Short mmCIF file of C-alpha atoms in Angstrom, two decimals:
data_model
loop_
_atom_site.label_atom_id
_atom_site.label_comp_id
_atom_site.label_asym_id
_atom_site.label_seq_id
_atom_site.Cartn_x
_atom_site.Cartn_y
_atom_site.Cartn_z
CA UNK A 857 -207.07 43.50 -50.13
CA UNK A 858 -204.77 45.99 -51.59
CA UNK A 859 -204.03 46.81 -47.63
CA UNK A 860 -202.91 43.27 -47.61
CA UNK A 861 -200.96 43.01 -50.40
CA UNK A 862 -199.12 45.79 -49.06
CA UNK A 863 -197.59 44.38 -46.59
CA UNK A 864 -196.70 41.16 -48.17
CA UNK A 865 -194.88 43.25 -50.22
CA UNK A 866 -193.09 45.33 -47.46
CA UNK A 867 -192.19 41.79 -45.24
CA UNK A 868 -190.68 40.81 -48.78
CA UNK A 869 -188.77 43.92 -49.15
CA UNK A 870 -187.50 44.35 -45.93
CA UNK A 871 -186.58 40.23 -45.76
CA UNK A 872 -184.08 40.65 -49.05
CA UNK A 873 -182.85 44.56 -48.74
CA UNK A 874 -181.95 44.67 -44.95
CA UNK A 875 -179.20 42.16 -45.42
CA UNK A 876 -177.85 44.83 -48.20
CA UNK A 877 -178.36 47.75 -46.12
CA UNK A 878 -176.24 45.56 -43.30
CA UNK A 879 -173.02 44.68 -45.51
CA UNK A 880 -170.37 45.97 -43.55
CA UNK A 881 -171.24 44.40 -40.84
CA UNK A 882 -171.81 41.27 -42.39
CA UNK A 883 -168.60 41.71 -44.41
CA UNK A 884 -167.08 41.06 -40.98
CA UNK A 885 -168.60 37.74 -39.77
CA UNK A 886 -166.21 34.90 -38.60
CA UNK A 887 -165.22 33.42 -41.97
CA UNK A 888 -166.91 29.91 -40.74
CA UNK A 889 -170.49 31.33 -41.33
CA UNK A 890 -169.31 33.00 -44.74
CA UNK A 891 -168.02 29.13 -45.60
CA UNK A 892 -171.52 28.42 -44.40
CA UNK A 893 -172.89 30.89 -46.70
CA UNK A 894 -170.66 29.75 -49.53
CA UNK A 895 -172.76 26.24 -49.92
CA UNK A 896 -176.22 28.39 -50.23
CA UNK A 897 -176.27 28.95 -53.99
CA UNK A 898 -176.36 25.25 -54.79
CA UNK A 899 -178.45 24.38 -51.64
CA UNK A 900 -181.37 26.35 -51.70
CA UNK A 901 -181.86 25.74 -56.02
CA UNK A 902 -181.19 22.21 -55.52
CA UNK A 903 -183.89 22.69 -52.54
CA UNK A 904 -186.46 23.88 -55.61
CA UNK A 905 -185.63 21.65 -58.22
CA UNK A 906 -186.48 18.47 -56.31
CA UNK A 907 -189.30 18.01 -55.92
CA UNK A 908 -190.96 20.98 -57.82
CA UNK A 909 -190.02 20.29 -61.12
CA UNK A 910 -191.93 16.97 -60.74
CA UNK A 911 -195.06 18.89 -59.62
CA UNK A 912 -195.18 21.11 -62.53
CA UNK A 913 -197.35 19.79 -64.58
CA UNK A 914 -200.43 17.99 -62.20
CA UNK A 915 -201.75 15.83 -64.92
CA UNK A 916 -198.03 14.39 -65.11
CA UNK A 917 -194.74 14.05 -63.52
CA UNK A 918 -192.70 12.96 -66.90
CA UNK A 919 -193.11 16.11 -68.11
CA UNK A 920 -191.09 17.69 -65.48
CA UNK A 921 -188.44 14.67 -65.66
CA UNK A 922 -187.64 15.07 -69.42
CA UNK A 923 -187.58 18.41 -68.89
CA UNK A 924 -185.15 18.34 -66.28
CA UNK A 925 -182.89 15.58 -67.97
CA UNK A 926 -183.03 17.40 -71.24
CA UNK A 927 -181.25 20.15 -69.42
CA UNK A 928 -178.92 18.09 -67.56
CA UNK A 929 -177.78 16.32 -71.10
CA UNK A 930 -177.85 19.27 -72.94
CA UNK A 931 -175.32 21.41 -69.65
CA UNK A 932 -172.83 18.26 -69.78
CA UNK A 933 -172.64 17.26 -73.41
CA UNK A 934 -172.08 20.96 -74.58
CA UNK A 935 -170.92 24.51 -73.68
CA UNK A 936 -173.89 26.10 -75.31
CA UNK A 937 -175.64 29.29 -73.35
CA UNK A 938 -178.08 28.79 -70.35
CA UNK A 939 -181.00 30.36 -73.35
CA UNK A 940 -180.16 27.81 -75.79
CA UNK A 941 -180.13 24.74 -72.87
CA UNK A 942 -183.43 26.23 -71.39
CA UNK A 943 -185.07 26.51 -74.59
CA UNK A 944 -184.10 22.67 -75.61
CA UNK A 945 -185.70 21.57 -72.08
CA UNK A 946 -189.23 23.64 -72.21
CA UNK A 947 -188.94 22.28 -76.30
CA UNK A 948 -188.69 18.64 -74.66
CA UNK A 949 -191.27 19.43 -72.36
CA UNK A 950 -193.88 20.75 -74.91
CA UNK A 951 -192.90 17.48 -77.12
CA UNK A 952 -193.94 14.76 -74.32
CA UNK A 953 -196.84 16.59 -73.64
CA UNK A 954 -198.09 16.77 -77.08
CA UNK A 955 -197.35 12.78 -77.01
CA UNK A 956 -198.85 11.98 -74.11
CA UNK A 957 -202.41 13.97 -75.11
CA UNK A 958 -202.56 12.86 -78.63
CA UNK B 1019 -166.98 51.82 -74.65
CA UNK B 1020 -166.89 52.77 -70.78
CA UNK B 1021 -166.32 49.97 -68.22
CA UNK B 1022 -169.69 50.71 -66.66
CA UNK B 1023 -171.58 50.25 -69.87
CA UNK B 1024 -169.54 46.61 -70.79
CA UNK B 1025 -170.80 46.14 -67.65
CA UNK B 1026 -174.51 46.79 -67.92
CA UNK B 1027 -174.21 44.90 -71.53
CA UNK B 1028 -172.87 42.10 -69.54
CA UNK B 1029 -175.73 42.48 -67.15
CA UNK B 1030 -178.49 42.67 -69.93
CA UNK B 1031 -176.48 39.05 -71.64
CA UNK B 1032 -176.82 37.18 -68.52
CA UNK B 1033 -180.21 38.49 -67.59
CA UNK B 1034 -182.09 36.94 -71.16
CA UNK B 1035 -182.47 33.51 -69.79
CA UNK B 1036 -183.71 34.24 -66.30
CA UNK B 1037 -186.37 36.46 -68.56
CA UNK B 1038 -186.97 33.26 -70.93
CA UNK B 1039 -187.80 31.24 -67.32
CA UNK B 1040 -190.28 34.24 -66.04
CA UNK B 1041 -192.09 35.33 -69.24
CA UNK B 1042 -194.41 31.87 -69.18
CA UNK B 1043 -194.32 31.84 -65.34
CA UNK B 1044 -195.69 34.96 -64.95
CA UNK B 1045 -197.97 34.47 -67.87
CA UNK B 1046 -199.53 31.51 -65.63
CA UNK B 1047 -199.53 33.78 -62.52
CA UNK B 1048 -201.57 36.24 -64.37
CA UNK B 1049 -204.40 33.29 -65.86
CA UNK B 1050 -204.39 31.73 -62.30
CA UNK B 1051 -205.10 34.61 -60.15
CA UNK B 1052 -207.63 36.09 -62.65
CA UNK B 1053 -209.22 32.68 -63.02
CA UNK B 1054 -209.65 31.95 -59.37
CA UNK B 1055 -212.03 34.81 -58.85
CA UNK B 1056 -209.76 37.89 -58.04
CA UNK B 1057 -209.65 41.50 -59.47
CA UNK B 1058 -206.70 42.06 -61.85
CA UNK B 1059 -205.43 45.13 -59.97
CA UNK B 1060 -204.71 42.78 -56.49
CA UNK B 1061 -203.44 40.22 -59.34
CA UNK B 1062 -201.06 42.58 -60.95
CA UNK B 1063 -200.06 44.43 -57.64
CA UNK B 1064 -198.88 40.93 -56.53
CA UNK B 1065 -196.23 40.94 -58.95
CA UNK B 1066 -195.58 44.49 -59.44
CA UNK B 1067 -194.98 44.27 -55.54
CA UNK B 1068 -194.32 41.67 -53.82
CA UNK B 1069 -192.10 40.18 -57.00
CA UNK B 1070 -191.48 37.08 -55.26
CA UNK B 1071 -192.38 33.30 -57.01
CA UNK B 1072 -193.61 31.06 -55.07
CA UNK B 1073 -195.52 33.23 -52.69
CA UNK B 1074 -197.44 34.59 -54.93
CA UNK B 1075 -199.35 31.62 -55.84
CA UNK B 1076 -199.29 31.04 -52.16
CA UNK B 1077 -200.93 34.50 -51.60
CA UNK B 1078 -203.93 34.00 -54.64
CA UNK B 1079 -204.67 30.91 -53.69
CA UNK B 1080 -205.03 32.10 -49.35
CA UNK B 1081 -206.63 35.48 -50.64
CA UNK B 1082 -209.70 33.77 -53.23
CA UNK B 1083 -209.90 31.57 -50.37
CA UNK B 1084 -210.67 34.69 -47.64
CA UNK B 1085 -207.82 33.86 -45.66
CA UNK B 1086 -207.46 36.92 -43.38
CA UNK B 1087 -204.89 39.02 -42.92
CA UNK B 1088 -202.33 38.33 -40.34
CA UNK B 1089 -202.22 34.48 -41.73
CA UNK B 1090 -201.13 36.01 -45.36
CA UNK B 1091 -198.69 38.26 -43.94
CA UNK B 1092 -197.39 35.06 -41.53
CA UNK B 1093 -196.87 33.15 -44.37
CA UNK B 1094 -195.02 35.58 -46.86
CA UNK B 1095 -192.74 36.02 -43.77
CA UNK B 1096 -192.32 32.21 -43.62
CA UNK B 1097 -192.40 31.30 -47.17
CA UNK B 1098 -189.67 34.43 -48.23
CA UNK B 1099 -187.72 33.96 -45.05
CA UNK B 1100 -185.28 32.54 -47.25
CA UNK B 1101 -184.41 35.73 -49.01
CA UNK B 1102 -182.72 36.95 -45.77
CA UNK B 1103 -180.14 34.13 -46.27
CA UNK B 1104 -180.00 34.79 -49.64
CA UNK B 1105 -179.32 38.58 -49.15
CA UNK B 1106 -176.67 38.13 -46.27
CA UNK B 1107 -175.00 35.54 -48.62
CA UNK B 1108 -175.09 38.05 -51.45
CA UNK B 1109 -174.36 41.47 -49.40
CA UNK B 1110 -171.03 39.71 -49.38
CA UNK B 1111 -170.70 40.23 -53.25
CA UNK B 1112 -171.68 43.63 -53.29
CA UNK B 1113 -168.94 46.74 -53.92
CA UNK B 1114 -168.77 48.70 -50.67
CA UNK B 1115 -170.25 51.99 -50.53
CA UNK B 1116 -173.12 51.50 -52.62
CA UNK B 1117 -175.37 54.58 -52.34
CA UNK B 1118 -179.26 54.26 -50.57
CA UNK B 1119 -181.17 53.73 -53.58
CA UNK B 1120 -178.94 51.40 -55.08
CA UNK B 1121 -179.26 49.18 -52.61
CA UNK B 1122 -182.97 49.30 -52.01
CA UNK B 1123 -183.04 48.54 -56.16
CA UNK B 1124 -181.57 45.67 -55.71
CA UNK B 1125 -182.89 44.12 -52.88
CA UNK B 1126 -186.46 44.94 -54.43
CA UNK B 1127 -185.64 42.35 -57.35
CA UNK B 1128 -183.00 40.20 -55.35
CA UNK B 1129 -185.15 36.77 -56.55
CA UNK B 1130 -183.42 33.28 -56.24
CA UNK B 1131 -182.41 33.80 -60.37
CA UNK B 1132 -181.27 36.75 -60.01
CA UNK B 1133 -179.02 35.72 -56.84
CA UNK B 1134 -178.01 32.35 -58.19
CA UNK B 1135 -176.87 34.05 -62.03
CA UNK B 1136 -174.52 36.83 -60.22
CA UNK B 1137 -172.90 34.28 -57.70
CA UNK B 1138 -171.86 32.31 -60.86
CA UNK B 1139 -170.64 36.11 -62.49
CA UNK B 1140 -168.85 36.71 -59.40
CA UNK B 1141 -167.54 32.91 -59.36
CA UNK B 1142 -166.06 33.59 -62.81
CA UNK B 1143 -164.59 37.30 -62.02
CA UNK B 1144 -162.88 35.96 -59.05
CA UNK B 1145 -161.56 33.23 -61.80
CA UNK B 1146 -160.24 35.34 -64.38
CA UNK B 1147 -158.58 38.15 -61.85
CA UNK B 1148 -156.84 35.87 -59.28
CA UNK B 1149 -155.23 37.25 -56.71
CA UNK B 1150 -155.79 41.16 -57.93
CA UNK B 1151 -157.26 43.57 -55.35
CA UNK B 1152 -160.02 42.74 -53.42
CA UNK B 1153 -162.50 45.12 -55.12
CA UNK B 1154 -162.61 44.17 -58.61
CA UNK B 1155 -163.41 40.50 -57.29
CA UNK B 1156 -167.34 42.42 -56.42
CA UNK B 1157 -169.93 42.75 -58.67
CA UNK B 1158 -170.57 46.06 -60.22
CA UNK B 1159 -173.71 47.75 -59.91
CA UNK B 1160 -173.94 48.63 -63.54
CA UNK B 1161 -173.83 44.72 -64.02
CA UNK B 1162 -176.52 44.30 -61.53
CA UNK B 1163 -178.91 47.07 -63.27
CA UNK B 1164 -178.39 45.33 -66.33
CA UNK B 1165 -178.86 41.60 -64.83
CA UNK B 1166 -182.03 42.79 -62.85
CA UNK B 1167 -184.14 45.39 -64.61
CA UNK B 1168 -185.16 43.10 -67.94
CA UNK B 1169 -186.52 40.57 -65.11
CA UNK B 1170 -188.56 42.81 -63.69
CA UNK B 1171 -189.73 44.52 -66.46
CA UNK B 1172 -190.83 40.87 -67.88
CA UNK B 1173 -192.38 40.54 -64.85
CA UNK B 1174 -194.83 43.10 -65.36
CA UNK B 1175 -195.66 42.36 -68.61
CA UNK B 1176 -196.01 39.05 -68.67
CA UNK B 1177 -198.68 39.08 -65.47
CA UNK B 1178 -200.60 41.93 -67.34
CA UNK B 1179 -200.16 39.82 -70.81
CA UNK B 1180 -201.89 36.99 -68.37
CA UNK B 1181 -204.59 38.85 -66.78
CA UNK B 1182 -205.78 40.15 -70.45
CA UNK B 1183 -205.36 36.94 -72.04
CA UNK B 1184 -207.01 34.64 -68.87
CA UNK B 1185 -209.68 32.92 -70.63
CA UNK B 1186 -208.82 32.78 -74.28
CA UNK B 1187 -205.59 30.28 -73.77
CA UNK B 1188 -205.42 26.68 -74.06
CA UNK B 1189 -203.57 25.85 -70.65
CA UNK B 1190 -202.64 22.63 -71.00
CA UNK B 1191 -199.30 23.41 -72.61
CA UNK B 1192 -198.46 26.09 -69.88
CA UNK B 1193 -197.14 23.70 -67.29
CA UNK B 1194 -194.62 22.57 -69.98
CA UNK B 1195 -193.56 26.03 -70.87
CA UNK B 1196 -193.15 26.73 -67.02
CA UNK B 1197 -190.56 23.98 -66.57
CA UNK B 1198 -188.23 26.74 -68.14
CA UNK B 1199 -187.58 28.18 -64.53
CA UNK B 1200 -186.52 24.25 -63.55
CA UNK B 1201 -184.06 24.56 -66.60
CA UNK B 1202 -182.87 27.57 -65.55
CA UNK B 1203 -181.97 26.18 -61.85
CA UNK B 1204 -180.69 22.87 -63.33
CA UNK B 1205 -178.19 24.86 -66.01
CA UNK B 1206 -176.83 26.96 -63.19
CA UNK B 1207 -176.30 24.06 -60.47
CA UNK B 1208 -174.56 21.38 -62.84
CA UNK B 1209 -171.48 23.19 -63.85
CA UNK B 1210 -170.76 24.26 -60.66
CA UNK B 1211 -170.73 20.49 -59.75
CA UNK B 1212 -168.61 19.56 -62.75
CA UNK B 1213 -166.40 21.83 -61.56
CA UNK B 1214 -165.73 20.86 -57.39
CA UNK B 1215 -167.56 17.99 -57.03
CA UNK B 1216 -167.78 18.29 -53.61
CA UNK B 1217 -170.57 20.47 -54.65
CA UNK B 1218 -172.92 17.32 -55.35
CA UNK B 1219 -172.62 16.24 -51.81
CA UNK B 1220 -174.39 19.53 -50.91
CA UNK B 1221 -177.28 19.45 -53.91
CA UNK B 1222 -177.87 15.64 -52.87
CA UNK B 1223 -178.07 16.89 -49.29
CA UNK B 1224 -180.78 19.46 -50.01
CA UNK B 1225 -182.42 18.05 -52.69
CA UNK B 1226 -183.31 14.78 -50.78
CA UNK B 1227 -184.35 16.69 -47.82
CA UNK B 1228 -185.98 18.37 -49.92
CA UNK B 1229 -187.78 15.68 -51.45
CA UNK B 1230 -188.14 13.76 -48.03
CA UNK B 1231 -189.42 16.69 -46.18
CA UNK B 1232 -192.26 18.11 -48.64
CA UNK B 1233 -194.98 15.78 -47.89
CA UNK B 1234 -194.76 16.87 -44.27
CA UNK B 1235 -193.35 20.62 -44.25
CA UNK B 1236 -195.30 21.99 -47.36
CA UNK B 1237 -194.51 25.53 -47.96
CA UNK B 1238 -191.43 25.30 -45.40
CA UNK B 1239 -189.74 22.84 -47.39
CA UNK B 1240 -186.97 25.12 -48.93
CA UNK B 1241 -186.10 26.74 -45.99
CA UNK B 1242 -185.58 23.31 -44.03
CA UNK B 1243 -183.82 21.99 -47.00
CA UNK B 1244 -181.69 24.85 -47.74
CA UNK B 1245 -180.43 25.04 -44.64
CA UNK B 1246 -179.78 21.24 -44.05
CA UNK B 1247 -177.67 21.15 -47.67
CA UNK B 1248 -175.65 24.00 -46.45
CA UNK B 1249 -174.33 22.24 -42.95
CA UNK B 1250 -174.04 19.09 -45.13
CA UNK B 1251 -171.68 21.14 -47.36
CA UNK B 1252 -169.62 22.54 -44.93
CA UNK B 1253 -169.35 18.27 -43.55
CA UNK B 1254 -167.93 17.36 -47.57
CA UNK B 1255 -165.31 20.42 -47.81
CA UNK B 1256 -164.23 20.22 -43.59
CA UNK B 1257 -160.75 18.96 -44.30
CA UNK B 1258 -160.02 21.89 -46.51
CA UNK B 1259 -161.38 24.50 -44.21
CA UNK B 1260 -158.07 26.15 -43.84
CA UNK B 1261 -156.77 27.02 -47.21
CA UNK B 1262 -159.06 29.59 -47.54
CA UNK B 1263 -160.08 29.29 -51.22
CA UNK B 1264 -163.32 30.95 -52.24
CA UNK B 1265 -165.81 28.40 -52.67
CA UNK B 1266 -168.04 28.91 -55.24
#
């Protein structure tokens, strides 16, 4: 099992450090792939937020969903640091699900 | 103070809340593995290893099930696939020149946080220094210690705080505490909206697919989705393609 786990670990490795080891060349692709590569930030967390924060909890997906809008309220309505907004959310969180079990 | 150290401060500042989103996620990690049956060493090598979300809940789940071998490693290639994207996208950030060892420290914690916190650093460095020479727009690798080390570190603890604790902790509250990570993701997408809007296009575009696609792609979703947000994106900003502005 260890054996295995191993080489999980080395796929992972090489997957995210071989791009690194490869800058210069990548520094020089055609600037319509590094537009491409521009988008990828917001795509691929917008990929995990839907639908996984619904699927968070199993017993329920509110939990999730006032978690989430807590967070989106909390980003628009002030400038307050990403600790303070991710703190209010899981603080939401913890409140519906003490609601919904009592 | 020397640059190098405001640096690493800065790095250590930016780097509390992606440790706020792991500590109860890796707590879990720890209670789940050790609860489905396996030993805590293959439990805590998981995330002193392979470091990697997702696919380690993918991986305890296949391995207490006696999934062999080549399907575990087929799937961690599948399932973390996206990290090549992520690491081409964010080689592009990088100062040139960075020694061996460097590199290979970053790429070893180079998660999705991680990434997604120093795009939005290097989004606001390329804000506040305009058209100044090319190489202060890069992150610095002092910033990058700073930003990735407390992560990891967390990491560790949290899973071994997990595998000790598995059995003594009311769980029901965990899934609450683990939509931190959510948070996280949400806090770092929205601004970046309010500030080109043309950014929604691309998060609609990926997280419908997303939400479309899951039912029938499972584990594959993100990569799909990912992938279709980012041609979306270029679709929104194709007008503009020639003015050559950084993007995000």
């Amino acid at each position: 099992m260890i054996a295995i786990i191993a080489g999980m670990a080395l796929i992972t490795f090489v997957l995210r450090a071989a791009p690194l080891l490869l800058a210069d060349i990548i520094g020089r692709f055609p600037a319509r792939i590094r537009l491409l590569l521009d988008h990828l930030p917001i795509a691929v967390m917008s990929a995990l937020i839907i639908p996984g924060i619904t699927q968070v909890d199993p017993d329920s997906t509110l939990v999730g969903i006032v978690s989430g809008i807590t967070a989106v309220i909390l980003v628009v309505t002030n400038k307050m640091p990403l600790l303070l907004v991710i703190l209010g959310a899981v603080a939401s969180a913890v409140i519906t699900k003490l609601c919904m079990l009592s | 103070m020397k640059e190098y150290e405001i640096d690493f401060r800065k790095g250590l500042a930016d780097s509390l809340p992606i440790v706020a989103g792991f500590i109860p996620a890796c707590f879990t990690f720890g209670i789940v593995g050790t609860s489905l049956g396996l030993s805590g060493m293959a439990v805590f090598l998981l995330s002193a290893w392979v470091f990697a979300g997702a696919s380690q809940f993918i991986a305890v789940k296949l391995l207490a099930a006696g999934s062999s071998a080549p399907v575990l490693l087929l799937i961690t290639l599948i399932v973390n696939l996206r990290y090549l994207f992520i690491g081409v996208s964010f080689a592009g950030k990088l100062k040139q020149g960075l020694s061996l060892p460097a590199k290979l420290g970053i790429g070893f914690t180079l998660t999705e946080e991680v990434y997604a916190v120093a795009m939005a650093r290097a989004s606001a460095i390329q804000g506040n220094e305009g058209k100044q020479a090319d190489v202060k727009k890069k992150l610095p690798p002092a910033y990058l210690a700073g930003l990735q080390f407390p992560p990891y570190a967390a990491n560790l603890l949290a899973t071994g705080a997990g595998i000790s604790l598995a059995g003594y902790v009311p769980s029901m509250y965990l899934p609450a505490l683990n939509t931190s990570l959510y948070a996280l993701l949400i806090a770092l997408v929205v601004p970046q909206i309010l500030r080109k809007p043309t950014h929604l296009g691309t998060c609609l575009s990926a997280a419908g697919s997303s939400w479309l696609l899951h039912p029938y792609l499972g584990d594959l979703t993100v990569l799909a989705a990912m992938s279709i947000g980012m041609i979306a994106g270029m679709f929104f900003r194709s007008g503009r393609l020639q003015t050559g502005e950084e993007y995000i």
